[in-house]
Amino acid sequence: MSDFDLVIRNGKVATAADVFSCDLGIVDGRIVAMAEGIALGASRHEIDAAGKLVLPGGVDAHCHFDQPTGDGSQMADDFRSGTVSAACGGTTTVIPFACQVKGASLRAAVEDYHRRAEGKAVIDYAFHLIVSDPSDQVLGQELPALIRDGYTSFKIYMTYDDLKLDDRQILDVLALARRDGAMAMIHAENSDCIAWLTEKLELAGQTAPHFHALSRPQIAEREATHRVISLAELVDVPILIVHVSGREAIEQIRWAQGRGLRVYAETCPQYLFLTAEDLHLDGFEGAKCICSPPPRDAANQEAVWDGLENGVFQVFSSDHAPFRFKDPKGKMLRGAEAPFRHVPNGIPGVETRLALLFSEGVGKGRITLTRFVELTSANPARIYGLYPRKGTIAIGADADLAIWDPEREVTITNGMLHHNVDYTPYEGRKVKGWPETVISRGEIIVEGGGFAGGAGRGRFLKCDSPVPARPKGRSEE
Ligand code: URP
Ligand code: ZN
Ligand code: ZN
């Protein structure tokens, strides 16, 4: 009889803490042995990872799959195509969003989202909530019960008419997060500034895609970031600012962190690899890169790199928000000449997130391999209550692994990706390093560039109350 279901030999293993050589033995989907030279013949299956890196599978803590939109647009990826695409890019856990419709029940949104995911997801998944209507019923009953049930993080918006909360509502929701031990994620942009600028731009006939970036300047992001930091300080609760785009918001976060506040931050590939110039492409092509906050400029890209290097950022996510370009339910919802305000926001990137950061970050010496694992896997697992089951390579952890060839050169094209979107903003970009074999709970699910796992094999993950969500001075409670 074999001791292991699978042994991975001769690889260089990296966690958020260390890089070391060892073999891994897997039984029943979990890592049960880490040793120098596990005996030959001890396993039914073996993978020789000589010359390769063995990393924890990525945890993409910000992606949107099959999320109802309410404006007639439709996300191109459901839980099947979205998670196949994630897996093929080296990600083994995703945390998309169950979004409350204003006036409706949050519990109903969660139940609906479960129906969308079950039988389709091919990797494990948890849900963040989106709280758009903090009614007495939601604050008094639904949200506390959902947090107890394992939905321990939620996003709130400071912009978008159908989602945004005012300051009073934000205070109420943050106070609940503090009391019940949830992580609050904030989309920080000043709604009134954006509406005012949009109106001015439209009056001047400036409605082409690139004006989207002018309608959402850094001042609007900076102001909202500062404001929500102040609200969180008042309540004494940690928060995480999502999809931070550039220097001005970073300065606010750094200032808060310097004051000793537990303010965490996430950034995304679009703020490293795109600029507002990408919205300036011919005709309507710029709509492909419309997302909020918008990509900024080269100097801001450098500021984001600095933040990844120096610890301002804890999390690197994709914010995969998949809308097809040539599609009346996608970017062309209101036609091929629609004013920017009617173009669905968001860009695809769940499959390219890791390779882009690995190539430009680790490959070019901007961040270490351990920092890469921290930003893309360990920290999102910790911050959202999934660690150490996910996010590391350790005895007892789920055997969610990505075996990378650090030397493999790949030119990204949309044709090679597995999402259901008809473009990638990174078309033609060359990267070095690619996750060749991906393993989820001990099962090889990606091999030779293609998905090789079973349909609908992903499992729902209940999240613990995250330690990083505890107020200052209470880490040991
Ligand atoms: O433009 C973006 N980022 N769309 C996705 C929704 C969000 O706010 O994250
Ligand atoms: Zn957002
Ligand atoms: Zn998002």
Tab-separated table of C-alpha atoms and ligand atoms in Angstrom:
chain	number	residue	atom	x	y	z
A	1	MET	CA	0.000	0.000	0.000
A	2	SER	CA	1.263	3.543	-0.783
A	3	ASP	CA	1.944	6.020	1.985
A	4	PHE	CA	0.826	8.976	-0.156
A	5	ASP	CA	-1.652	9.771	-2.900
A	6	LEU	CA	0.838	12.149	-4.485
A	7	VAL	CA	4.457	13.137	-3.931
A	8	ILE	CA	6.032	16.247	-5.424
A	9	ARG	CA	9.785	15.816	-5.542
A	10	ASN	CA	12.859	17.989	-5.990
A	11	GLY	CA	11.054	21.333	-6.139
A	12	LYS	CA	12.063	24.617	-4.597
A	13	VAL	CA	9.221	25.377	-2.190
A	14	ALA	CA	8.304	28.946	-1.254
A	15	THR	CA	5.947	30.248	1.395
A	16	ALA	CA	5.423	33.808	2.626
A	17	ALA	CA	8.230	33.154	5.121
A	18	ASP	CA	10.865	30.917	3.480
A	19	VAL	CA	12.272	29.387	0.330
A	20	PHE	CA	13.632	25.849	0.764
A	21	SER	CA	14.092	22.546	-1.042
A	22	CYS	CA	11.888	19.674	0.001
A	23	ASP	CA	9.526	16.969	-1.157
A	24	LEU	CA	5.839	17.152	-0.354
A	25	GLY	CA	3.643	14.171	0.467
A	26	ILE	CA	-0.126	14.476	0.051
A	27	VAL	CA	-2.916	12.321	1.455
A	28	ASP	CA	-6.651	12.966	1.128
A	29	GLY	CA	-6.098	16.421	-0.322
A	30	ARG	CA	-3.864	17.677	2.464
A	31	ILE	CA	-0.120	18.063	2.909
A	32	VAL	CA	1.015	15.423	5.389
A	33	ALA	CA	4.778	15.260	4.814
A	34	MET	CA	7.524	17.755	4.063
A	35	ALA	CA	10.925	16.086	3.923
A	36	GLU	CA	14.260	15.931	2.167
A	37	GLY	CA	13.910	12.840	-0.005
A	38	ILE	CA	10.615	11.053	0.595
A	39	ALA	CA	11.250	7.351	-0.130
A	40	LEU	CA	10.798	6.317	-3.742
A	41	GLY	CA	7.764	4.156	-4.346
A	42	ALA	CA	5.931	5.611	-1.361
A	43	SER	CA	3.266	7.164	-3.551
A	44	ARG	CA	0.790	6.201	-6.234
A	45	HIS	CA	1.600	9.341	-8.232
A	46	GLU	CA	4.737	11.439	-8.422
A	47	ILE	CA	5.603	14.792	-9.937
A	48	ASP	CA	9.243	15.672	-10.526
A	49	ALA	CA	9.501	19.413	-9.882
A	50	ALA	CA	13.270	19.708	-10.466
A	51	GLY	CA	14.070	23.221	-11.666
A	52	LYS	CA	10.575	24.389	-10.736
A	53	LEU	CA	9.075	26.448	-7.946
A	54	VAL	CA	6.358	24.955	-5.784
A	55	LEU	CA	4.147	27.749	-4.443
A	56	PRO	CA	0.871	27.842	-2.550
A	57	GLY	CA	-1.940	28.256	-5.052
A	58	GLY	CA	-3.007	31.859	-5.444
A	59	VAL	CA	-5.896	33.275	-3.445
A	60	ASP	CA	-7.709	35.879	-5.541
A	61	ALA	CA	-9.647	37.830	-2.935
A	62	HIS	CA	-11.314	40.245	-5.331
A	63	CYS	CA	-13.042	38.935	-8.420
A	64	HIS	CA	-16.555	39.134	-9.827
A	65	PHE	CA	-18.220	36.099	-11.404
A	66	ASP	CA	-21.824	35.970	-12.588
A	67	GLN	CA	-22.691	38.920	-10.367
A	68	PRO	CA	-26.098	40.375	-11.243
A	69	THR	CA	-25.658	43.964	-12.419
A	70	GLY	CA	-29.122	45.505	-12.662
A	71	ASP	CA	-28.418	47.633	-15.766
A	72	GLY	CA	-28.895	44.979	-18.449
A	73	SER	CA	-25.218	44.137	-18.702
A	74	GLN	CA	-24.050	40.617	-18.016
A	75	MET	CA	-20.768	39.345	-16.693
A	76	ALA	CA	-19.133	37.075	-19.234
A	77	ASP	CA	-17.782	34.601	-16.714
A	78	ASP	CA	-19.897	32.335	-14.598
A	79	PHE	CA	-18.388	30.234	-11.854
A	80	ARG	CA	-17.252	27.616	-14.337
A	81	SER	CA	-15.358	29.754	-16.842
A	82	GLY	CA	-14.197	32.148	-14.132
A	83	THR	CA	-12.719	29.467	-11.919
A	84	VAL	CA	-11.234	27.478	-14.829
A	85	SER	CA	-9.517	30.698	-15.899
A	86	ALA	CA	-8.350	31.357	-12.335
A	87	ALA	CA	-6.964	27.826	-12.025
A	88	CYS	CA	-5.109	28.032	-15.344
A	89	GLY	CA	-3.395	31.155	-14.003
A	90	GLY	CA	-2.238	29.446	-10.795
A	91	THR	CA	-5.080	30.469	-8.470
A	92	THR	CA	-6.726	27.793	-6.327
A	93	THR	CA	-9.105	29.874	-4.176
A	94	VAL	CA	-11.357	32.761	-5.173
A	95	ILE	CA	-13.490	35.117	-3.113
A	96	PRO	CA	-16.125	36.800	-5.306
A	97	PHE	CA	-19.034	38.930	-4.102
A	98	ALA	CA	-22.641	38.215	-3.145
A	99	CYS	CA	-24.216	41.607	-3.707
A	100	GLN	CA	-27.299	42.872	-1.869
A	101	VAL	CA	-29.769	44.746	-4.064
A	102	LYS	CA	-30.996	47.909	-2.308
A	103	GLY	CA	-34.268	47.166	-0.561
A	104	ALA	CA	-33.771	43.408	-0.788
A	105	SER	CA	-32.468	40.830	1.650
A	106	LEU	CA	-28.757	40.153	2.020
A	107	ARG	CA	-29.464	36.518	2.910
A	108	ALA	CA	-31.403	36.141	-0.349
A	109	ALA	CA	-28.391	37.487	-2.272
A	110	VAL	CA	-26.172	34.882	-0.602
A	111	GLU	CA	-28.581	32.051	-1.380
A	112	ASP	CA	-28.835	33.174	-4.993
A	113	TYR	CA	-25.056	33.328	-5.261
A	114	HIS	CA	-24.691	29.811	-3.869
A	115	ARG	CA	-26.996	28.556	-6.613
A	116	ARG	CA	-24.768	30.258	-9.186
A	117	ALA	CA	-21.586	28.679	-7.801
A	118	GLU	CA	-22.636	25.155	-6.846
A	119	GLY	CA	-21.809	22.524	-9.405
A	120	LYS	CA	-19.900	25.042	-11.499
A	121	ALA	CA	-16.864	26.225	-9.520
A	122	VAL	CA	-13.804	24.069	-10.147
A	123	ILE	CA	-11.721	25.486	-7.293
A	124	ASP	CA	-12.664	26.330	-3.722
A	125	TYR	CA	-14.463	29.580	-3.061
A	126	ALA	CA	-15.715	31.794	-0.287
A	127	PHE	CA	-17.984	34.830	-0.594
A	128	HIS	CA	-17.570	38.422	0.418
A	129	LEU	CA	-20.849	40.232	0.933
A	130	ILE	CA	-21.680	43.628	-0.567
A	131	VAL	CA	-23.820	45.668	1.828
A	132	SER	CA	-25.754	48.241	-0.192
A	133	ASP	CA	-28.685	48.749	2.169
A	134	PRO	CA	-27.871	48.614	5.880
A	135	SER	CA	-31.493	48.570	7.024
A	136	ASP	CA	-32.481	47.732	10.597
A	137	GLN	CA	-33.209	44.183	9.473
A	138	VAL	CA	-29.793	43.833	7.820
A	139	LEU	CA	-27.818	45.371	10.697
A	140	GLY	CA	-29.905	43.818	13.429
A	141	GLN	CA	-30.285	40.302	12.112
A	142	GLU	CA	-29.070	39.324	8.655
A	143	LEU	CA	-25.499	40.560	8.745
A	144	PRO	CA	-24.631	39.304	12.256
A	145	ALA	CA	-26.090	35.891	11.372
A	146	LEU	CA	-24.226	35.754	8.065
A	147	ILE	CA	-20.946	36.629	9.789
A	148	ARG	CA	-21.556	33.763	12.244
A	149	ASP	CA	-22.234	31.495	9.253
A	150	GLY	CA	-18.799	32.129	7.718
A	151	TYR	CA	-19.279	35.229	5.558
A	152	THR	CA	-16.811	37.298	7.548
A	153	SER	CA	-15.964	40.086	5.116
A	154	PHE	CA	-18.034	42.606	3.246
A	155	LYS	CA	-17.499	45.405	0.792
A	156	ILE	CA	-19.092	48.811	1.008
A	157	TYR	CA	-19.109	51.470	-1.674
A	158	MET	CA	-18.687	55.221	-1.393
A	159	THR	CA	-19.723	55.660	-5.035
A	160	TYR	CA	-22.216	54.195	-7.579
A	161	ASP	CA	-25.816	55.343	-6.964
A	162	ASP	CA	-27.207	51.836	-6.558
A	163	LEU	CA	-24.569	50.755	-4.047
A	164	LYS	CA	-23.160	53.729	-2.145
A	165	LEU	CA	-23.562	54.359	1.578
A	166	ASP	CA	-23.454	57.754	3.248
A	167	ASP	CA	-21.082	58.485	6.136
A	168	ARG	CA	-23.675	57.757	8.801
A	169	GLN	CA	-24.413	54.373	7.245
A	170	ILE	CA	-20.702	53.631	6.947
A	171	LEU	CA	-20.274	54.334	10.672
A	172	ASP	CA	-23.119	51.933	11.497
A	173	VAL	CA	-21.674	49.197	9.313
A	174	LEU	CA	-18.124	49.683	10.623
A	175	ALA	CA	-19.385	49.509	14.202
A	176	LEU	CA	-21.019	46.188	13.384
A	177	ALA	CA	-17.798	44.915	11.778
A	178	ARG	CA	-15.952	45.802	14.981
A	179	ARG	CA	-18.488	44.154	17.263
A	180	ASP	CA	-18.900	40.961	15.218
A	181	GLY	CA	-15.339	40.531	13.940
A	182	ALA	CA	-15.715	41.059	10.193
A	183	MET	CA	-13.323	42.672	7.717
A	184	ALA	CA	-14.767	45.741	5.987
A	185	MET	CA	-13.526	46.369	2.459
A	186	ILE	CA	-14.005	49.851	1.067
A	187	HIS	CA	-14.412	51.140	-2.489
A	188	ALA	CA	-13.165	54.662	-1.823
A	189	GLU	CA	-14.122	57.285	-4.408
A	190	ASN	CA	-16.079	60.476	-3.752
A	191	SER	CA	-19.421	60.044	-5.487
A	192	ASP	CA	-20.417	63.724	-5.685
A	193	CYS	CA	-17.074	64.791	-7.167
A	194	ILE	CA	-17.468	62.137	-9.865
A	195	ALA	CA	-21.077	63.097	-10.623
A	196	TRP	CA	-20.186	66.798	-10.805
A	197	LEU	CA	-17.244	66.215	-13.127
A	198	THR	CA	-19.209	63.784	-15.298
A	199	GLU	CA	-21.937	66.376	-15.788
A	200	LYS	CA	-19.385	69.019	-16.782
A	201	LEU	CA	-17.657	66.663	-19.217
A	202	GLU	CA	-20.969	65.666	-20.786
A	203	LEU	CA	-22.048	69.300	-21.198
A	204	ALA	CA	-18.797	69.872	-23.087
A	205	GLY	CA	-19.450	66.818	-25.277
A	206	GLN	CA	-16.506	64.990	-23.749
A	207	THR	CA	-17.961	61.513	-23.482
A	208	ALA	CA	-15.428	59.243	-25.232
A	209	PRO	CA	-13.967	56.402	-23.130
A	210	HIS	CA	-10.815	58.270	-22.079
A	211	PHE	CA	-12.874	60.947	-20.314
A	212	HIS	CA	-13.817	58.262	-17.804
A	213	ALA	CA	-10.368	58.766	-16.272
A	214	LEU	CA	-10.881	62.544	-16.041
A	215	SER	CA	-14.218	62.041	-14.321
A	216	ARG	CA	-12.575	60.017	-11.538
A	217	PRO	CA	-9.364	61.890	-10.657
A	218	GLN	CA	-7.074	60.952	-7.807
A	219	ILE	CA	-8.512	63.756	-5.668
A	220	ALA	CA	-11.833	61.906	-5.565
A	221	GLU	CA	-10.068	58.705	-4.510
A	222	ARG	CA	-7.797	60.504	-2.040
A	223	GLU	CA	-10.651	62.334	-0.338
A	224	ALA	CA	-12.771	59.213	0.086
A	225	THR	CA	-9.768	57.236	1.307
A	226	HIS	CA	-8.986	59.871	3.935
A	227	ARG	CA	-12.630	60.116	4.964
A	228	VAL	CA	-13.160	56.403	5.459
A	229	ILE	CA	-9.878	56.122	7.358
A	230	SER	CA	-11.205	58.837	9.686
A	231	LEU	CA	-14.539	57.040	10.097
A	232	ALA	CA	-12.719	53.797	10.894
A	233	GLU	CA	-10.481	55.583	13.404
A	234	LEU	CA	-13.558	57.004	15.099
A	235	VAL	CA	-15.063	53.539	15.391
A	236	ASP	CA	-11.668	51.941	16.161
A	237	VAL	CA	-11.934	49.181	13.592
A	238	PRO	CA	-9.552	47.838	10.932
A	239	ILE	CA	-10.514	48.372	7.285
A	240	LEU	CA	-9.110	47.341	3.925
A	241	ILE	CA	-9.135	49.791	1.023
A	242	VAL	CA	-9.591	47.876	-2.229
A	243	HIS	CA	-8.201	48.545	-5.723
A	244	VAL	CA	-5.913	51.469	-4.795
A	245	SER	CA	-4.780	53.169	-7.996
A	246	GLY	CA	-1.953	55.573	-7.217
A	247	ARG	CA	0.130	57.929	-5.137
A	248	GLU	CA	-2.533	60.109	-3.557
A	249	ALA	CA	-4.545	57.321	-1.961
A	250	ILE	CA	-1.307	55.550	-1.028
A	251	GLU	CA	-0.157	58.663	0.849
A	252	GLN	CA	-3.346	58.598	2.926
A	253	ILE	CA	-2.962	54.899	3.702
A	254	ARG	CA	0.688	55.304	4.612
A	255	TRP	CA	-0.203	58.232	6.857
A	256	ALA	CA	-2.836	56.116	8.609
A	257	GLN	CA	-0.491	53.171	8.975
A	258	GLY	CA	2.119	55.549	10.405
A	259	ARG	CA	-0.407	56.612	13.037
A	260	GLY	CA	-0.661	52.981	14.040
A	261	LEU	CA	-4.100	52.406	12.530
A	262	ARG	CA	-4.959	49.006	11.110
A	263	VAL	CA	-5.591	50.159	7.593
A	264	TYR	CA	-4.871	47.502	4.985
A	265	ALA	CA	-4.703	48.012	1.250
A	266	GLU	CA	-5.131	46.090	-1.965
A	267	THR	CA	-3.941	46.919	-5.449
A	268	CYS	CA	-4.418	45.178	-8.795
A	269	PRO	CA	-2.533	44.533	-12.068
A	270	GLN	CA	-4.295	47.366	-13.916
A	271	TYR	CA	-2.540	49.925	-11.706
A	272	LEU	CA	0.879	48.483	-12.564
A	273	PHE	CA	0.463	47.610	-16.217
A	274	LEU	CA	-2.095	50.048	-17.654
A	275	THR	CA	-2.317	53.829	-17.714
A	276	ALA	CA	-5.060	56.315	-18.588
A	277	GLU	CA	-3.480	56.344	-22.071
A	278	ASP	CA	-4.917	52.871	-22.599
A	279	LEU	CA	-8.390	54.420	-22.469
A	280	HIS	CA	-7.287	56.652	-25.328
A	281	LEU	CA	-7.145	53.907	-27.948
A	282	ASP	CA	-8.838	54.510	-31.291
A	283	GLY	CA	-12.597	54.738	-31.445
A	284	PHE	CA	-14.328	52.848	-28.676
A	285	GLU	CA	-11.368	50.510	-28.006
A	286	GLY	CA	-10.496	52.481	-24.873
A	287	ALA	CA	-13.679	51.115	-23.269
A	288	LYS	CA	-11.816	47.837	-22.836
A	289	CYS	CA	-9.818	49.455	-20.042
A	290	ILE	CA	-12.624	51.347	-18.297
A	291	CYS	CA	-12.561	50.403	-14.638
A	292	SER	CA	-12.865	52.293	-11.386
A	293	PRO	CA	-10.729	53.794	-10.055
A	294	PRO	CA	-9.115	54.244	-13.483
A	295	PRO	CA	-5.496	53.428	-14.290
A	296	ARG	CA	-3.311	56.538	-13.790
A	297	ASP	CA	0.148	57.276	-15.286
A	298	ALA	CA	3.700	55.929	-15.230
A	299	ALA	CA	4.657	57.875	-12.087
A	300	ASN	CA	1.682	56.409	-10.267
A	301	GLN	CA	2.603	52.928	-11.438
A	302	GLU	CA	5.963	53.472	-9.733
A	303	ALA	CA	4.217	54.604	-6.545
A	304	VAL	CA	2.177	51.403	-6.580
A	305	TRP	CA	5.323	49.318	-7.096
A	306	ASP	CA	6.905	51.130	-4.153
A	307	GLY	CA	3.862	50.308	-2.024
A	308	LEU	CA	4.090	46.646	-2.956
A	309	GLU	CA	7.756	46.657	-2.043
A	310	ASN	CA	7.629	48.632	1.185
A	311	GLY	CA	4.591	47.054	2.801
A	312	VAL	CA	1.844	49.642	2.294
A	313	PHE	CA	-0.075	46.964	0.373
A	314	GLN	CA	-0.966	43.627	1.898
A	315	VAL	CA	-3.018	42.157	-0.953
A	316	PHE	CA	-2.691	41.899	-4.727
A	317	SER	CA	-5.976	40.874	-6.385
A	318	SER	CA	-7.293	40.859	-9.937
A	319	ASP	CA	-10.619	42.718	-9.546
A	320	HIS	CA	-11.640	40.528	-12.477
A	321	ALA	CA	-14.890	42.127	-13.674
A	322	PRO	CA	-15.540	40.418	-17.002
A	323	PHE	CA	-17.530	42.231	-19.688
A	324	ARG	CA	-17.138	41.313	-23.339
A	325	PHE	CA	-16.136	44.166	-25.666
A	326	LYS	CA	-18.197	43.488	-28.809
A	327	ASP	CA	-21.341	42.573	-26.976
A	328	PRO	CA	-24.637	44.393	-26.380
A	329	LYS	CA	-24.551	42.988	-22.837
A	330	GLY	CA	-20.933	44.029	-22.363
A	331	LYS	CA	-18.940	47.182	-23.003
A	332	MET	CA	-21.300	48.028	-25.901
A	333	LEU	CA	-24.413	47.869	-23.718
A	334	ARG	CA	-25.478	51.270	-25.023
A	335	GLY	CA	-23.762	50.990	-28.398
A	336	ALA	CA	-20.295	51.468	-29.807
A	337	GLU	CA	-20.325	55.208	-29.197
A	338	ALA	CA	-21.898	55.276	-25.764
A	339	PRO	CA	-20.865	57.996	-23.324
A	340	PHE	CA	-18.349	56.637	-20.827
A	341	ARG	CA	-20.869	56.836	-17.977
A	342	HIS	CA	-22.912	54.049	-19.629
A	343	VAL	CA	-20.013	51.661	-20.179
A	344	PRO	CA	-19.913	48.783	-17.668
A	345	ASN	CA	-16.924	49.234	-15.364
A	346	GLY	CA	-14.332	46.554	-14.980
A	347	ILE	CA	-11.700	44.542	-16.818
A	348	PRO	CA	-10.724	40.871	-16.944
A	349	GLY	CA	-7.543	39.584	-15.293
A	350	VAL	CA	-8.087	36.551	-13.070
A	351	GLU	CA	-5.773	34.375	-15.195
A	352	THR	CA	-3.004	36.915	-15.782
A	353	ARG	CA	-2.760	38.358	-12.225
A	354	LEU	CA	-0.017	36.057	-10.962
A	355	ALA	CA	2.150	35.805	-14.063
A	356	LEU	CA	2.247	39.587	-14.497
A	357	LEU	CA	3.369	40.211	-10.918
A	358	PHE	CA	5.789	37.282	-10.947
A	359	SER	CA	7.444	38.401	-14.168
A	360	GLU	CA	7.719	42.118	-13.498
A	361	GLY	CA	7.970	41.887	-9.724
A	362	VAL	CA	10.027	38.802	-8.845
A	363	GLY	CA	11.711	38.469	-12.233
A	364	LYS	CA	12.875	42.092	-12.313
A	365	GLY	CA	13.969	42.065	-8.665
A	366	ARG	CA	11.331	44.480	-7.393
A	367	ILE	CA	9.875	42.052	-4.850
A	368	THR	CA	11.156	38.806	-3.371
A	369	LEU	CA	9.558	35.442	-3.983
A	370	THR	CA	8.343	35.309	-0.375
A	371	ARG	CA	6.722	38.739	-0.759
A	372	PHE	CA	5.047	37.512	-3.954
A	373	VAL	CA	3.533	34.577	-2.041
A	374	GLU	CA	2.516	36.899	0.787
A	375	LEU	CA	0.723	39.381	-1.489
A	376	THR	CA	-0.999	36.875	-3.717
A	377	SER	CA	-1.814	33.983	-1.399
A	378	ALA	CA	-0.884	34.093	2.303
A	379	ASN	CA	-2.125	37.579	3.159
A	380	PRO	CA	-5.491	37.337	1.396
A	381	ALA	CA	-6.023	34.000	3.177
A	382	ARG	CA	-5.113	35.575	6.546
A	383	ILE	CA	-7.055	38.781	6.066
A	384	TYR	CA	-10.236	36.926	5.079
A	385	GLY	CA	-10.094	34.095	7.604
A	386	LEU	CA	-8.917	31.168	5.462
A	387	TYR	CA	-5.386	30.745	6.811
A	388	PRO	CA	-3.617	28.292	7.290
A	389	ARG	CA	-5.976	25.982	5.437
A	390	LYS	CA	-5.277	28.111	2.359
A	391	GLY	CA	-2.348	30.398	1.565
A	392	THR	CA	0.611	28.337	2.722
A	393	ILE	CA	2.510	25.087	2.376
A	394	ALA	CA	2.485	23.398	5.770
A	395	ILE	CA	1.557	20.117	7.380
A	396	GLY	CA	-2.231	19.954	7.535
A	397	ALA	CA	-2.844	22.678	4.940
A	398	ASP	CA	-4.937	21.889	1.876
A	399	ALA	CA	-2.680	20.703	-0.932
A	400	ASP	CA	-3.445	23.702	-3.136
A	401	LEU	CA	-0.248	24.181	-5.100
A	402	ALA	CA	1.055	25.806	-8.256
A	403	ILE	CA	4.232	24.435	-9.817
A	404	TRP	CA	5.877	27.272	-11.694
A	405	ASP	CA	8.458	27.167	-14.440
A	406	PRO	CA	10.312	30.393	-13.624
A	407	GLU	CA	12.098	30.367	-16.995
A	408	ARG	CA	9.142	29.859	-19.290
A	409	GLU	CA	8.516	32.795	-21.603
A	410	VAL	CA	4.937	33.450	-22.591
A	411	THR	CA	3.370	36.081	-24.811
A	412	ILE	CA	-0.084	36.764	-23.414
A	413	THR	CA	-2.851	36.577	-25.981
A	414	ASN	CA	-6.568	36.341	-25.440
A	415	GLY	CA	-6.606	33.089	-27.398
A	416	MET	CA	-4.565	31.289	-24.743
A	417	LEU	CA	-6.760	32.404	-21.844
A	418	HIS	CA	-9.718	30.458	-20.496
A	419	HIS	CA	-12.081	33.253	-19.532
A	420	ASN	CA	-15.162	33.996	-21.595
A	421	VAL	CA	-14.172	37.572	-22.413
A	422	ASP	CA	-13.299	38.517	-25.999
A	423	TYR	CA	-10.182	40.483	-25.096
A	424	THR	CA	-7.394	40.861	-22.592
A	425	PRO	CA	-5.955	44.302	-21.782
A	426	TYR	CA	-2.545	42.603	-21.739
A	427	GLU	CA	-2.601	41.337	-25.354
A	428	GLY	CA	0.958	40.877	-26.648
A	429	ARG	CA	2.675	41.452	-23.305
A	430	LYS	CA	5.620	39.141	-22.703
A	431	VAL	CA	6.076	37.509	-19.318
A	432	LYS	CA	8.706	35.157	-17.931
A	433	GLY	CA	7.454	32.525	-15.502
A	434	TRP	CA	4.216	30.579	-15.716
A	435	PRO	CA	2.321	28.145	-13.453
A	436	GLU	CA	2.469	24.891	-15.426
A	437	THR	CA	0.825	22.433	-13.074
A	438	VAL	CA	-1.887	23.390	-10.618
A	439	ILE	CA	-3.130	21.166	-7.829
A	440	SER	CA	-6.280	21.687	-5.801
A	441	ARG	CA	-6.767	19.586	-2.662
A	442	GLY	CA	-4.264	17.096	-4.026
A	443	GLU	CA	-5.887	16.772	-7.455
A	444	ILE	CA	-4.025	17.884	-10.575
A	445	ILE	CA	-6.429	20.321	-12.200
A	446	VAL	CA	-4.146	22.112	-14.679
A	447	GLU	CA	-1.575	20.360	-16.829
A	448	GLY	CA	0.070	21.226	-20.126
A	449	GLY	CA	-1.667	24.587	-20.396
A	450	GLY	CA	-5.182	23.197	-20.057
A	451	PHE	CA	-7.757	22.491	-17.402
A	452	ALA	CA	-7.700	18.825	-16.395
A	453	GLY	CA	-9.942	18.768	-13.331
A	454	GLY	CA	-13.465	17.594	-12.755
A	455	ALA	CA	-16.541	19.734	-13.392
A	456	GLY	CA	-17.970	21.540	-10.393
A	457	ARG	CA	-15.423	20.106	-7.956
A	458	GLY	CA	-14.928	23.388	-6.056
A	459	ARG	CA	-16.159	23.568	-2.471
A	460	PHE	CA	-17.609	26.476	-0.571
A	461	LEU	CA	-15.363	27.714	2.256
A	462	LYS	CA	-16.725	29.206	5.448
A	463	CYS	CA	-14.355	31.910	6.638
A	464	ASP	CA	-13.213	32.356	10.239
A	465	SER	CA	-13.429	35.747	11.880
A	466	PRO	CA	-10.123	37.219	10.605
A	467	VAL	CA	-7.459	38.037	13.215
A	468	PRO	CA	-6.453	41.171	11.222
A	469	ALA	CA	-10.046	42.452	11.634
A	470	ARG	CA	-9.637	42.769	15.391
A	471	PRO	CA	-9.321	46.263	16.820
A	472	LYS	CA	-5.918	47.477	17.985
A	473	GLY	CA	-4.622	45.796	21.099
A	474	ARG	CA	-7.018	42.847	20.806
A	475	SER	CA	-5.083	40.410	18.634
A	476	GLU	CA	-5.014	37.750	21.311
A	477	GLU	CA	-8.721	37.716	22.179
B	1	URP	O1	-14.412	48.968	-12.247
B	1	URP	C1	-14.440	48.081	-11.449
B	1	URP	N1	-13.453	47.905	-10.604
B	1	URP	N2	-15.484	47.265	-11.432
B	1	URP	C2	-15.686	46.222	-10.555
B	1	URP	C3	-16.518	46.621	-9.390
B	1	URP	C4	-15.686	47.216	-8.310
B	1	URP	O2	-15.951	48.325	-7.908
B	1	URP	O3	-14.768	46.564	-7.836
B	2	ZN	ZN	-14.868	48.519	-6.173
B	3	ZN	ZN	-14.283	44.782	-7.895
